[in-house]
Short mmCIF file of C-alpha atoms in Angstrom, two decimals:
data_model
loop_
_atom_site.label_atom_id
_atom_site.label_comp_id
_atom_site.label_asym_id
_atom_site.label_seq_id
_atom_site.Cartn_x
_atom_site.Cartn_y
_atom_site.Cartn_z
CA MET A 1 0.00 0.00 0.00
CA SER A 2 1.38 3.42 -0.88
CA ASP A 3 1.85 6.14 1.72
CA ARG A 4 -1.03 8.10 0.19
CA ASP A 5 -3.38 5.10 0.25
CA TYR A 6 -2.51 4.33 3.88
CA TYR A 7 -3.03 8.01 4.78
CA ARG A 8 -6.52 7.98 3.22
CA GLN A 9 -7.41 4.66 4.85
CA ARG A 10 -6.28 5.82 8.28
CA LEU A 11 -8.16 9.12 7.99
CA GLY A 12 -11.31 7.13 7.17
CA GLU A 13 -11.00 5.47 10.57
CA ILE A 14 -10.72 8.75 12.51
CA GLU A 15 -13.44 11.24 13.36
CA TYR A 16 -12.78 14.78 12.14
CA ARG A 17 -14.38 17.72 10.40
CA LYS A 18 -12.72 19.14 7.32
CA ARG A 19 -11.49 22.67 7.99
CA LYS A 20 -8.80 24.81 6.41
CA ASP A 21 -6.97 25.23 9.71
CA LEU A 22 -7.04 21.54 10.68
CA ARG A 23 -3.54 20.09 11.09
CA VAL A 24 -4.13 16.47 10.13
CA MET A 25 -0.51 15.38 9.95
CA SER A 26 2.82 16.48 11.36
CA GLU A 27 6.35 15.74 10.28
CA VAL A 28 9.13 14.99 12.74
CA ILE A 29 12.72 15.23 11.53
CA ILE A 30 15.42 13.59 13.62
CA THR A 31 19.08 13.98 12.67
CA ALA A 32 21.71 11.38 13.44
CA PRO A 33 24.27 12.74 15.91
CA LYS A 34 27.56 13.76 14.32
CA ASP A 35 29.56 11.50 16.65
CA LEU A 36 27.46 8.40 15.82
CA PRO A 37 29.42 5.95 13.64
CA VAL A 38 27.88 5.31 10.21
CA GLU A 39 27.44 1.60 10.93
CA HIS A 40 25.05 2.51 13.81
CA HIS A 41 22.81 4.81 11.76
CA ARG A 42 20.38 2.06 10.71
CA GLU A 43 19.72 1.01 14.31
CA PHE A 44 19.46 4.65 15.43
CA PHE A 45 16.77 5.38 12.84
CA ARG A 46 14.95 2.09 13.55
CA GLN A 47 14.76 2.81 17.27
CA THR A 48 13.75 6.43 16.64
CA TYR A 49 10.88 5.15 14.50
CA ASN A 50 9.87 2.71 17.26
CA PHE A 51 9.99 5.45 19.89
CA LEU A 52 7.70 7.74 17.88
CA GLY A 53 5.41 4.80 17.12
CA ASP A 54 5.14 3.95 20.82
CA ARG A 55 4.48 7.60 21.69
CA PHE A 56 2.02 8.56 18.94
CA GLY A 57 0.72 5.15 17.83
CA HIS A 58 2.33 2.93 15.20
CA GLU A 59 -0.92 3.03 13.24
CA ASN A 60 -0.58 6.82 12.95
CA ILE A 61 2.82 6.73 11.26
CA VAL A 62 2.17 7.23 7.57
CA ALA A 63 5.73 7.32 6.27
CA ALA A 64 9.33 7.30 7.38
CA HIS A 65 12.08 8.22 4.94
CA VAL A 66 15.78 8.26 5.77
CA HIS A 67 17.91 10.76 3.86
CA MET A 68 21.55 9.72 3.68
CA ASP A 69 22.50 11.75 0.60
CA GLU A 70 22.48 15.16 2.24
CA THR A 71 25.08 16.73 4.53
CA THR A 72 23.67 15.14 7.68
CA PRO A 73 21.78 11.82 7.74
CA HIS A 74 18.24 12.29 9.05
CA VAL A 75 14.80 10.70 9.03
CA HIS A 76 11.46 12.32 8.14
CA ILE A 77 8.55 10.66 9.94
CA ASP A 78 4.99 11.69 9.02
CA ILE A 79 2.49 11.21 11.85
CA ILE A 80 -1.29 11.64 11.78
CA ASN A 81 -2.38 13.86 14.68
CA GLU A 82 -4.85 11.38 16.18
CA TYR A 83 -5.78 11.82 19.83
CA HIS A 84 -8.43 9.52 21.40
CA GLY A 85 -10.01 8.72 18.05
CA ARG A 86 -10.11 12.30 16.76
CA ILE A 87 -7.76 14.61 14.88
CA ASN A 88 -6.43 17.02 17.47
CA ALA A 89 -2.93 18.40 16.97
CA HIS A 90 -3.31 20.79 19.90
CA GLU A 91 -3.58 17.90 22.35
CA ILE A 92 -0.59 16.09 20.85
CA TRP A 93 1.88 18.90 20.19
CA THR A 94 1.84 20.69 23.52
CA ARG A 95 4.64 22.64 25.14
CA GLU A 96 5.27 19.58 27.30
CA THR A 97 5.63 17.37 24.20
CA TYR A 98 8.26 19.66 22.73
CA ARG A 99 10.06 19.95 26.08
CA THR A 100 10.29 16.20 26.69
CA LEU A 101 10.63 14.71 23.20
CA HIS A 102 14.43 14.72 22.96
CA PRO A 103 15.16 13.73 26.58
CA ASP A 104 12.67 10.86 26.35
CA LEU A 105 14.15 9.76 23.02
CA GLN A 106 17.61 9.81 24.60
CA VAL A 107 16.46 7.49 27.41
CA TYR A 108 14.63 5.21 24.93
CA LEU A 109 17.71 4.88 22.75
CA GLN A 110 19.94 4.03 25.72
CA ASP A 111 17.40 1.46 26.98
CA HIS A 112 17.46 -0.18 23.54
CA GLY A 113 21.25 -0.33 23.24
CA VAL A 114 21.85 2.66 20.96
CA GLN A 115 24.69 4.78 22.29
CA ALA A 116 23.88 8.11 20.66
CA ASN A 117 24.05 11.51 22.29
CA ILE A 118 21.17 13.56 20.93
CA LEU A 119 21.12 16.05 23.80
CA THR A 120 23.87 18.31 22.51
CA GLY A 121 22.42 21.58 23.79
CA ILE A 122 22.28 23.16 20.33
CA THR A 123 18.62 24.17 20.74
CA LYS A 124 19.36 25.97 24.00
CA GLN A 125 22.44 27.54 22.42
CA GLN A 126 20.34 28.80 19.51
CA GLY A 127 17.78 30.20 21.91
CA ARG A 128 14.88 28.18 20.51
CA ALA A 129 13.96 25.52 17.97
CA TYR A 130 13.48 26.65 14.37
CA THR A 131 11.12 25.41 11.71
CA VAL A 132 12.59 24.14 8.45
CA ARG A 133 11.14 27.15 6.66
CA GLU A 134 12.81 29.54 9.14
CA LEU A 135 16.15 27.79 8.82
CA LYS A 136 16.03 28.01 5.05
CA ALA A 137 15.12 31.68 5.25
CA GLY A 138 18.14 32.43 7.42
CA VAL A 139 16.23 33.38 10.56
CA ARG A 140 18.76 31.56 12.69
CA GLU A 141 21.64 33.69 11.45
CA ARG A 142 19.65 36.89 12.03
CA ASP A 143 18.74 35.80 15.56
CA ILE A 144 22.35 34.96 16.39
CA GLN A 145 23.45 38.36 15.10
CA PHE A 146 20.71 40.04 17.13
CA ARG A 147 21.85 38.24 20.32
CA ARG A 148 25.44 39.27 19.68
CA GLU A 149 24.34 42.86 19.28
CA LYS A 150 22.30 42.62 22.45
CA GLU A 151 25.33 41.33 24.34
CA ASN A 152 27.63 43.96 22.82
CA PRO A 153 25.86 47.28 22.23
CA PHE A 154 28.84 48.64 20.28
CA SER A 155 28.71 45.94 17.58
CA ARG A 156 25.76 47.60 15.82
CA TYR A 157 27.39 51.00 16.13
CA ASN A 158 30.63 49.65 14.64
CA ARG A 159 28.82 47.95 11.77
CA GLU A 160 26.85 51.12 10.96
CA ARG A 161 30.02 53.21 11.19
CA SER A 162 31.85 50.84 8.83
CA ALA A 163 28.98 51.00 6.35
CA THR A 164 29.00 54.80 6.49
CA ARG A 165 32.75 54.88 5.88
CA GLU A 166 32.39 52.45 2.96
CA ASN A 167 29.67 54.62 1.41
CA GLU A 168 31.81 57.73 1.81
CA ARG A 169 34.79 55.97 0.24
CA ARG A 170 32.69 54.89 -2.74
CA THR A 171 31.38 58.41 -3.35
CA GLN A 172 34.85 59.97 -3.43
#
């Protein structure tokens, strides 16, 4: 059965009303840690899939695709937002879910023999998690620059002064 066919079949089993703002499905992307040896990637992705299946229901996982051809190996897992027989993303994707997802995955992986450190602190270092769209748009870089400017009030002044000097040099 194709992913699309399974998606349609599963939605037929769940109660929901069609609305434009209804979030029927979510995608979770988990990246393999940089220090994880390549020969352990398969088991890492398998156990990550099992963890998300246990948490959100194996029957709600529509697709899981591992991407090894990009700069960092990662898995895309599409999950139907089913909660007690109804589509309800707000009950599934709560602040608590986001706060505990990685720590719980870390414990699950260790309990299942996968020695991978996914709690690297990068999210805290960045200040928050970013959507794929934001990352592609360069929001992360702008936020980092903003934090640097906030920490050092003279950095903005120096950048503006350098730009003014460059403009003056060009006009001469």
